Coordinates of C-alpha atoms in Angstrom, one line a residue:
M9 CA 161.6 -49.8 96.5
K10 CA 163.9 -49.3 93.5
K11 CA 161.0 -49.9 91.1
L12 CA 158.9 -47.4 93.1
I13 CA 161.6 -44.7 92.9
T14 CA 162.0 -45.4 89.2
L15 CA 158.2 -45.0 88.7
L16 CA 158.1 -41.8 90.6
F17 CA 161.0 -40.4 88.6
C18 CA 159.2 -41.3 85.3
V19 CA 156.0 -39.6 86.5
Q20 CA 158.0 -36.5 87.6
L21 CA 159.7 -36.4 84.2
A22 CA 156.4 -36.8 82.3
V23 CA 154.9 -33.9 84.3
S24 CA 158.0 -31.7 83.7
V25 CA 157.6 -32.0 80.0
M26 CA 153.9 -31.4 79.9
A27 CA 153.0 -27.9 78.7
A28 CA 152.0 -25.6 81.6
A29 CA 148.5 -24.1 81.2
W30 CA 148.4 -20.5 80.1
D31 CA 147.9 -18.0 83.0
G32 CA 146.7 -15.2 80.7
T33 CA 149.9 -13.2 80.7
T34 CA 152.2 -12.3 77.8
A35 CA 155.9 -13.0 77.6
S36 CA 158.3 -10.2 76.7
A37 CA 160.4 -12.3 74.4
F38 CA 160.6 -15.7 72.6
A39 CA 162.6 -18.6 73.9
G40 CA 165.3 -18.0 71.4
G41 CA 166.1 -17.5 67.7
T42 CA 166.5 -14.5 65.4
G43 CA 163.5 -15.0 63.1
T44 CA 165.4 -16.2 60.1
S45 CA 164.7 -19.4 58.1
T46 CA 167.8 -21.1 59.6
D47 CA 167.2 -19.7 63.1
P48 CA 163.4 -19.2 63.7
Y49 CA 162.0 -17.6 66.8
Q50 CA 161.4 -20.4 69.3
I51 CA 158.0 -20.6 71.0
A52 CA 158.0 -23.0 74.0
T53 CA 155.1 -21.6 76.1
A54 CA 151.6 -20.2 75.8
E55 CA 152.9 -16.9 77.1
Q56 CA 155.3 -16.8 74.2
L57 CA 152.5 -17.6 71.7
A58 CA 150.6 -14.7 73.2
Y59 CA 153.6 -12.6 72.7
L60 CA 153.5 -13.4 69.0
A61 CA 149.8 -12.4 69.0
S62 CA 150.7 -9.1 70.6
L63 CA 153.3 -8.4 68.0
A64 CA 151.0 -9.2 65.1
N65 CA 148.1 -7.2 66.6
A66 CA 150.2 -4.1 67.4
S67 CA 149.0 -1.0 65.5
P68 CA 150.0 1.0 63.7
Q69 CA 152.7 -0.8 61.6
T70 CA 153.7 -0.6 58.0
A71 CA 153.1 -3.6 55.7
N72 CA 152.7 -5.8 58.8
A73 CA 156.4 -5.3 59.4
N74 CA 156.3 -6.9 62.9
T75 CA 155.8 -10.4 61.4
A76 CA 156.4 -10.1 57.6
G77 CA 158.9 -12.6 56.4
K78 CA 159.9 -13.7 59.9
Y79 CA 160.0 -17.4 60.9
Y80 CA 158.5 -19.0 64.0
Q81 CA 158.7 -22.5 65.4
L82 CA 157.0 -24.3 68.2
T83 CA 159.3 -26.4 70.5
A84 CA 156.6 -27.9 72.7
D85 CA 152.9 -28.5 72.9
I86 CA 151.0 -25.4 74.0
D87 CA 148.1 -25.4 76.5
L88 CA 146.0 -22.2 76.2
G89 CA 144.2 -23.1 79.4
S90 CA 140.7 -22.5 78.1
L91 CA 141.2 -18.8 78.5
A92 CA 139.8 -16.4 76.0
W93 CA 142.2 -16.3 73.0
T94 CA 142.7 -13.3 70.8
P95 CA 143.7 -14.5 67.3
I96 CA 147.2 -13.8 65.9
G97 CA 146.6 -10.9 63.4
T98 CA 143.0 -9.8 63.9
A99 CA 142.6 -7.5 60.8
T100 CA 144.1 -6.7 57.4
A101 CA 146.1 -3.8 58.9
T102 CA 147.6 -6.1 61.5
A103 CA 147.6 -9.5 59.7
F104 CA 150.2 -12.2 60.4
A105 CA 152.6 -12.2 57.5
G106 CA 155.3 -14.7 58.5
I107 CA 156.0 -18.4 58.4
F108 CA 154.8 -20.5 61.3
D109 CA 156.1 -24.1 61.8
G110 CA 154.1 -26.1 64.4
N111 CA 157.0 -28.6 64.3
N112 CA 154.3 -31.4 64.7
F113 CA 153.3 -30.1 68.1
S114 CA 149.7 -29.4 69.3
I115 CA 147.6 -26.5 70.5
N116 CA 145.4 -27.6 73.4
N117 CA 142.4 -25.9 75.2
I118 CA 142.0 -23.1 72.7
L119 CA 138.9 -21.0 73.5
I120 CA 137.1 -18.4 71.4
N121 CA 133.5 -17.7 72.5
D122 CA 132.2 -14.2 71.7
A123 CA 130.0 -12.1 69.5
T124 CA 132.6 -9.6 68.3
T125 CA 135.5 -11.4 66.7
V126 CA 135.5 -10.9 62.9
Y127 CA 138.3 -13.3 61.8
A128 CA 138.3 -16.1 64.3
G129 CA 140.8 -18.9 64.7
L130 CA 144.3 -19.5 66.1
F131 CA 145.3 -16.9 63.4
G132 CA 142.9 -14.2 62.4
Y133 CA 143.6 -13.0 58.9
P134 CA 147.0 -14.3 57.7
T135 CA 148.0 -12.2 54.6
G136 CA 151.0 -12.6 52.5
T137 CA 152.0 -11.2 49.1
A138 CA 152.5 -12.7 45.6
S139 CA 156.2 -12.9 46.3
S140 CA 156.1 -13.8 50.0
N141 CA 153.3 -16.3 51.0
V142 CA 152.3 -16.8 54.6
I143 CA 153.0 -20.5 55.6
I144 CA 151.3 -22.3 58.5
K145 CA 152.4 -25.9 58.7
N146 CA 152.8 -29.1 60.7
L147 CA 150.4 -28.2 63.5
T148 CA 147.4 -29.9 65.3
I149 CA 144.7 -28.1 67.1
A150 CA 143.8 -30.9 69.5
S151 CA 141.4 -29.6 72.1
G152 CA 139.1 -26.7 72.9
S153 CA 136.3 -25.0 71.0
I154 CA 135.6 -22.0 68.8
T155 CA 132.1 -20.4 68.8
V156 CA 131.5 -17.0 67.2
T157 CA 128.1 -15.3 66.8
N158 CA 129.2 -12.1 65.0
A159 CA 127.1 -12.1 61.7
S160 CA 130.1 -10.8 59.8
S161 CA 132.6 -13.3 61.1
T162 CA 134.6 -15.9 59.2
T163 CA 135.8 -18.8 61.3
G164 CA 138.3 -21.7 61.1
A165 CA 140.5 -23.5 63.6
F166 CA 143.6 -22.2 62.0
A167 CA 142.4 -19.0 60.4
G168 CA 139.2 -17.0 59.9
R169 CA 140.3 -15.7 56.5
A170 CA 143.5 -15.9 54.5
A171 CA 145.1 -14.4 51.4
Y172 CA 148.3 -15.4 49.7
S173 CA 148.6 -18.2 52.2
H174 CA 149.7 -21.8 52.3
F175 CA 148.3 -24.3 54.9
Y176 CA 150.3 -27.5 55.0
N177 CA 149.8 -30.6 57.3
C178 CA 147.3 -28.8 59.6
K179 CA 144.9 -31.0 61.6
N180 CA 141.8 -30.0 63.5
T181 CA 139.9 -32.1 66.0
I182 CA 137.8 -29.5 67.8
N183 CA 134.2 -28.4 67.2
I184 CA 133.7 -25.1 65.5
K185 CA 130.5 -22.9 65.2
G186 CA 130.2 -19.6 63.4
S187 CA 127.7 -17.5 61.6
S188 CA 128.9 -18.0 58.1
Q189 CA 132.0 -19.1 56.2
V190 CA 133.0 -21.7 58.8
A191 CA 135.4 -24.6 58.4
G192 CA 137.8 -26.9 60.1
I193 CA 141.0 -25.3 58.7
V194 CA 140.2 -21.8 57.3
G195 CA 136.9 -20.0 57.1
T196 CA 137.6 -18.1 53.8
L197 CA 140.3 -18.2 51.2
G198 CA 139.9 -14.6 50.0
G199 CA 142.3 -12.6 47.8
G200 CA 145.4 -13.8 46.1
I201 CA 146.6 -17.4 45.4
C202 CA 146.1 -19.9 48.3
V203 CA 147.0 -23.5 48.7
V204 CA 145.6 -25.9 51.4
E205 CA 147.2 -29.3 51.3
Y206 CA 147.6 -32.4 53.5
C207 CA 145.1 -31.0 56.0
S208 CA 142.3 -32.8 57.8
N209 CA 139.3 -32.1 60.0
S210 CA 137.5 -34.5 62.4
G211 CA 135.6 -31.8 64.4
T212 CA 131.9 -31.0 64.1
I213 CA 131.5 -27.9 61.9
T214 CA 128.2 -26.0 62.3
C215 CA 126.7 -22.6 61.8
G216 CA 124.1 -20.1 63.0
G217 CA 123.3 -16.7 61.6
S218 CA 123.0 -16.7 57.8
G219 CA 124.5 -20.2 57.8
L220 CA 126.3 -19.9 54.4
H221 CA 129.5 -21.6 53.2
V222 CA 130.4 -24.3 55.7
G223 CA 133.0 -26.9 54.9
G224 CA 135.2 -29.5 56.5
I225 CA 138.4 -27.9 55.3
V226 CA 137.4 -24.5 53.8
G227 CA 134.2 -22.6 54.3
N228 CA 134.3 -20.2 51.3
S229 CA 136.9 -20.6 48.6
A230 CA 136.6 -17.1 47.3
V231 CA 140.0 -16.9 45.8
V232 CA 140.8 -14.2 43.2
S233 CA 143.5 -15.0 40.6
T234 CA 145.6 -11.9 40.5
A235 CA 148.9 -13.4 39.4
G236 CA 148.3 -14.4 35.7
S237 CA 147.1 -17.9 35.3
A238 CA 148.2 -19.2 38.7
T239 CA 145.8 -21.7 40.3
S240 CA 144.7 -22.0 43.9
Y241 CA 144.4 -25.5 45.3
I242 CA 142.7 -27.6 47.9
R243 CA 144.5 -30.9 47.6
Y244 CA 145.4 -34.1 49.5
C245 CA 142.9 -33.1 52.3
Y246 CA 140.1 -35.0 54.0
N247 CA 137.2 -34.6 56.4
T248 CA 135.5 -37.0 58.8
G249 CA 133.5 -34.5 60.9
A250 CA 129.8 -33.7 60.5
V251 CA 129.3 -30.4 58.4
T252 CA 126.0 -28.5 58.8
A253 CA 124.8 -25.3 57.1
I254 CA 121.6 -23.6 56.1
S255 CA 123.0 -23.4 52.5
N256 CA 126.3 -24.4 50.8
A257 CA 127.6 -27.3 52.9
G258 CA 130.5 -29.4 51.6
G259 CA 132.7 -32.1 53.0
I260 CA 135.8 -30.3 51.7
T261 CA 134.5 -26.7 50.9
G262 CA 131.1 -25.2 51.4
S263 CA 131.5 -22.9 48.4
G264 CA 133.7 -23.0 45.3
S265 CA 135.3 -20.1 43.5
A266 CA 134.9 -17.6 40.7
G267 CA 138.7 -17.6 40.4
I268 CA 140.9 -20.5 39.2
L269 CA 140.5 -23.2 41.7
T270 CA 141.1 -27.0 41.7
I271 CA 140.1 -29.3 44.4
K272 CA 142.3 -32.4 43.9
E273 CA 142.7 -35.8 45.5
C274 CA 140.5 -35.1 48.5
F275 CA 137.8 -37.2 50.2
N276 CA 135.0 -36.9 52.7
K277 CA 133.6 -39.4 55.1
G278 CA 131.5 -37.0 57.3
V279 CA 127.8 -36.4 57.1
V280 CA 127.0 -33.2 55.2
T281 CA 123.7 -31.4 55.7
A282 CA 122.2 -28.2 54.2
S283 CA 118.7 -27.4 55.1
N284 CA 118.0 -25.2 52.1
T285 CA 120.3 -25.9 49.2
A286 CA 123.7 -27.0 48.0
A287 CA 124.8 -30.0 50.0
G288 CA 127.7 -31.8 48.4
G289 CA 130.0 -34.6 49.5
I290 CA 133.1 -32.6 48.3
V291 CA 131.7 -29.1 47.4
G292 CA 128.4 -27.5 48.3
Y293 CA 128.1 -24.6 45.9
G294 CA 130.7 -24.5 43.0
Y295 CA 131.0 -22.1 40.2
G296 CA 133.4 -20.5 37.8
A297 CA 134.7 -21.4 34.3
S298 CA 138.0 -22.5 35.9
F299 CA 136.6 -24.4 38.9
N300 CA 137.5 -28.1 38.9
V301 CA 137.1 -31.2 41.1
L302 CA 139.6 -33.8 40.2
N303 CA 140.2 -37.3 41.7
C304 CA 138.0 -37.0 44.7
Y305 CA 135.6 -39.4 46.5
N306 CA 132.8 -39.3 49.0
T307 CA 131.5 -41.9 51.4
G308 CA 129.6 -39.6 53.8
L309 CA 125.8 -39.2 53.8
V310 CA 124.7 -36.0 52.0
K311 CA 121.4 -34.4 53.1
Q312 CA 119.2 -31.6 51.9
T313 CA 116.3 -31.2 54.4
N314 CA 114.0 -28.3 53.5
A315 CA 111.5 -29.6 51.0
A316 CA 109.9 -26.2 50.6
Y317 CA 113.1 -24.4 49.4
A318 CA 113.1 -23.2 45.8
T319 CA 116.3 -24.8 44.7
P320 CA 116.7 -27.9 46.8
F321 CA 119.7 -29.5 45.3
A322 CA 122.2 -32.0 46.7
G323 CA 124.9 -34.0 45.0
G324 CA 127.3 -36.8 45.9
I325 CA 130.3 -34.7 44.8
L326 CA 129.0 -31.3 43.9
G327 CA 125.7 -30.0 45.4
Y328 CA 124.7 -27.0 43.3
P329 CA 126.6 -25.1 40.5
G330 CA 126.0 -21.4 40.5
G331 CA 126.9 -19.2 37.6
N332 CA 126.9 -15.8 35.9
A333 CA 125.3 -14.1 32.9
L334 CA 127.5 -16.1 30.6
G335 CA 126.3 -19.4 32.0
K336 CA 129.8 -20.6 33.0
Y337 CA 128.9 -22.6 36.1
F338 CA 132.0 -24.9 36.6
Q339 CA 134.5 -26.6 34.4
A340 CA 134.5 -30.3 35.3
V341 CA 134.1 -33.0 37.9
T342 CA 136.6 -35.6 36.7
N343 CA 137.7 -39.1 37.9
C344 CA 135.5 -39.0 41.0
Y345 CA 133.2 -41.5 42.8
N346 CA 130.4 -41.5 45.4
T347 CA 129.2 -44.4 47.4
A348 CA 127.0 -42.6 49.9
A349 CA 123.3 -41.9 50.0
V350 CA 122.0 -38.5 48.9
T351 CA 118.7 -37.4 50.3
G352 CA 116.5 -34.4 49.6
V353 CA 114.1 -33.1 47.0
V354 CA 116.5 -33.0 44.0
K355 CA 119.2 -35.5 44.7
E356 CA 122.0 -36.2 42.2
A357 CA 124.5 -39.0 42.1
I358 CA 127.5 -36.8 41.3
A359 CA 126.6 -33.1 40.5
G360 CA 123.4 -31.3 41.4
S361 CA 121.3 -29.1 39.1
L362 CA 122.9 -30.0 35.8
K363 CA 119.5 -31.3 34.8
G364 CA 116.0 -31.0 36.2
G365 CA 116.0 -27.3 37.1
T366 CA 114.9 -24.3 35.1
A367 CA 116.9 -22.6 32.4
T368 CA 118.4 -20.2 34.9
T369 CA 119.4 -22.9 37.4
D370 CA 120.7 -25.7 35.2
G371 CA 124.5 -25.9 35.1
T372 CA 126.8 -26.2 32.2
G373 CA 129.8 -28.0 33.6
S374 CA 130.9 -31.5 32.7
V375 CA 131.0 -34.7 34.6
V376 CA 133.8 -36.9 33.2
N377 CA 134.7 -40.5 34.1
S378 CA 132.9 -40.4 37.5
Y379 CA 130.9 -43.1 39.1
Y380 CA 128.3 -43.8 41.8
L381 CA 127.0 -46.9 43.6
S382 CA 124.1 -48.5 41.7
T383 CA 122.0 -48.9 44.9
L384 CA 121.7 -45.2 45.3
T385 CA 118.3 -43.5 44.7
V386 CA 118.8 -40.3 42.8
T387 CA 116.7 -37.8 40.8
N388 CA 119.2 -37.4 37.9
V389 CA 122.4 -39.1 36.8
N390 CA 124.1 -36.0 35.5
G391 CA 127.0 -37.6 33.7
G392 CA 127.9 -40.2 36.3
T393 CA 128.0 -43.9 35.6
S394 CA 126.4 -46.5 37.9
K395 CA 128.5 -49.4 39.2
T396 CA 127.8 -52.2 41.7
A397 CA 129.8 -52.4 44.9
V398 CA 131.6 -55.5 43.5
E399 CA 132.5 -53.7 40.3
M400 CA 134.0 -50.7 42.2
Q401 CA 136.0 -53.1 44.4
L402 CA 137.7 -54.9 41.5
P403 CA 141.3 -54.1 40.3
A404 CA 139.8 -53.2 36.9
F405 CA 138.0 -50.3 38.4
I406 CA 141.3 -48.8 39.6
S407 CA 142.4 -48.7 35.9
T408 CA 139.0 -47.2 34.9
I409 CA 138.9 -44.4 37.4
N410 CA 142.7 -43.7 37.1
N411 CA 141.9 -43.0 33.4
G412 CA 145.5 -43.2 32.2
Q413 CA 146.9 -40.8 34.7
S414 CA 150.7 -41.1 35.2
P415 CA 151.7 -41.7 37.9
S416 CA 148.7 -43.6 39.2
V417 CA 146.4 -41.6 41.5
W418 CA 144.2 -44.4 42.7
S419 CA 145.0 -47.7 44.6
M420 CA 143.1 -50.7 45.9
D421 CA 141.8 -50.6 49.5
V422 CA 144.0 -53.3 51.0
N423 CA 143.1 -53.5 54.7
F424 CA 142.8 -49.7 54.7
G425 CA 139.3 -49.4 56.1
N426 CA 137.5 -47.9 53.1
G427 CA 135.1 -50.8 52.6
G428 CA 137.1 -52.2 49.7
F429 CA 136.5 -49.1 47.6
P430 CA 139.5 -47.3 46.0
V431 CA 141.7 -45.0 48.0
L432 CA 144.0 -42.3 46.9
V433 CA 147.7 -43.2 46.6
W434 CA 148.8 -40.4 48.9
E435 CA 146.7 -41.9 51.7
L436 CA 149.0 -44.9 51.9
S437 CA 152.2 -42.9 52.8
P438 CA 153.2 -40.4 55.6
V439 CA 152.8 -36.7 54.8
P440 CA 155.9 -35.7 52.9
A441 CA 158.2 -33.1 54.3
Y442 CA 157.3 -29.6 53.2
T443 CA 159.2 -28.5 50.1
G444 CA 157.5 -25.2 49.3
L445 CA 154.9 -24.2 46.7
K446 CA 157.2 -24.3 43.6
N447 CA 157.6 -27.7 42.1
I448 CA 159.8 -27.6 38.9
E449 CA 160.2 -31.4 39.2
F450 CA 156.6 -31.9 38.0
K451 CA 155.7 -33.8 41.1
N452 CA 152.0 -32.9 40.8
L453 CA 151.7 -33.5 37.1
S454 CA 148.5 -35.3 35.9
V455 CA 148.0 -36.4 32.2
F456 CA 144.8 -38.3 31.3
A457 CA 142.3 -38.9 28.6
A458 CA 138.8 -37.4 28.5
A459 CA 136.8 -38.5 25.5
K460 CA 138.8 -37.4 22.4
T461 CA 141.0 -35.1 24.4
I462 CA 144.1 -35.3 26.5
Q463 CA 144.0 -33.2 29.7
V464 CA 147.2 -31.9 31.3
D465 CA 147.1 -30.6 34.9
L466 CA 150.4 -29.1 35.9
E467 CA 150.5 -27.3 39.2
D468 CA 152.8 -24.5 40.2
V469 CA 154.6 -24.3 36.8
S470 CA 153.6 -21.2 34.8
N471 CA 155.5 -21.6 31.5
Y472 CA 156.2 -24.9 29.7
D473 CA 156.3 -26.6 26.3
L474 CA 153.7 -29.2 25.5
S475 CA 154.3 -31.8 22.7
L476 CA 152.0 -34.5 21.5
Y477 CA 153.4 -37.6 19.7
S478 CA 152.0 -40.7 18.2
I479 CA 153.1 -44.0 19.8
N480 CA 155.8 -44.3 17.0
G481 CA 157.3 -40.9 17.8
S482 CA 155.8 -38.7 15.1
L483 CA 155.1 -35.2 16.3
I484 CA 151.4 -34.3 16.1
N485 CA 151.2 -31.0 18.0
H486 CA 153.4 -28.6 19.8
Q487 CA 152.4 -25.6 21.8
K488 CA 153.6 -23.3 24.6
S489 CA 151.4 -23.0 27.6
T490 CA 151.0 -20.7 30.6
Q491 CA 147.9 -22.4 31.9
S492 CA 147.7 -24.8 34.9
H493 CA 145.2 -26.8 32.8
S494 CA 145.7 -27.6 29.1
T495 CA 143.7 -29.6 26.6
L496 CA 145.1 -31.4 23.5
N497 CA 142.5 -32.5 21.0
V498 CA 143.0 -35.8 19.2
K499 CA 141.2 -37.2 16.2
Q500 CA 141.1 -40.9 16.9
S501 CA 141.6 -43.5 19.5
G502 CA 145.0 -44.9 20.2
F503 CA 148.2 -44.6 22.2
Y504 CA 149.9 -41.2 22.5
L505 CA 153.0 -39.7 24.2
V506 CA 152.8 -36.3 25.9
K507 CA 156.1 -34.6 26.6
I508 CA 156.3 -31.6 28.9
T509 CA 159.4 -29.5 29.6
D510 CA 160.1 -26.2 31.3
G511 CA 163.6 -25.9 29.7
T512 CA 165.3 -27.6 32.6
H513 CA 163.2 -30.6 33.4
S514 CA 161.0 -32.8 31.3
S515 CA 158.4 -35.6 31.6
V516 CA 156.9 -38.0 29.1
S517 CA 153.6 -39.7 29.8
K518 CA 151.8 -42.4 27.8
V519 CA 148.1 -41.9 27.4
I520 CA 145.4 -44.3 26.0
V521 CA 142.5 -42.5 24.2
K522 CA 139.6 -44.8 23.8

């Protein structure tokens, strides 16, 4: 009897802490808090989450004052009860402009299914400013579905569209369908500097309508660099869900950017399909003189299915590079690998349409130190290097693909479930605590060799000194830089030292130029 009473008590306790399903009403206040960084508004129920939506969507308001700069935090899992959800901040005039911490809780049974929503997701169009970014972090959308048929819509589990926004440690597991610009995290990064990091998708992402720009993490990365040389990033993200578009389908992003965008240390394991053109394991359609893919890998099947389409390109990493009148299609695909099959009319091991098209469709970007499985059947190599599975599973390959980067980006797959192929170092550790966008400690610094150059990738630091020394300490070159990406030319092979300082902190990296 005592055991039975204990069991009943435990069941009662478990039921008491489960989130009550939303009844469709809106609370009149939060559970507590004053909205500051040290005392955020507390959200414990679906009704209180609906209250946040009502505040964000209230009109008129000046500069989104109802939410701008205010802090919110979940204190429990939220069950939206499969009732129709109105996104938090549905338009630019009523955009969410605060900081939302999911506190590692989940949103369950979200439902959006209509033909009218323009910016569809838990949030509609989060919009910050250059000095005050929106932050959405530490949240899982665990169950439900989002289906939007509005031809003008942009759709993502966490946001339809975003500007000056930062998505951190956001995880989506639900299926999403939209008309265009559809993704597991955010449909479109549009306007201002945006960062998406430590995010993942395992839901199925599909489209109807025009069917353009569909990705596992971001649909359309249409960022615009309006703050000097600042770079937008999609980094430390992965996708395992199937991604399907008419055109521009990518495991990480369906479309790249005409702004300054780097996709860094991401991977895809989901099947990526475009019926017409631009299917890519990491990026479907990538363009822009400052568009980079760095340290990424793909193990998911990439398919282009319409044999009659005029530009039927698919690539293991990048599907199809677009361009402009100057012919600047993309900057580089660097230190990447692909082990998955690529099928279609023009199928490329690494990057599509660098060769084999017409003068107007051939790209001009570079493929640097990138590799593909030798058993793949491809139309063109396009700068990639063939390796056998055994070669790519050896410790020596880690050194090859790491390419002198310090600290090391790549690691051996030791019982990690990647078929023995390299994994990214960050995969082996828990997601770090959020520390903000700025990083004066140079945590995200990469220094590596590419032919007779040394490449420096320094994120979130806008002014620094760059010095190049020979191995015996003789100064070869010194320059000041305001660029997130810098190149140092060297005349000969050998060992070099690269010193970087911002006046307060410094870093020295040893680089081998072969």
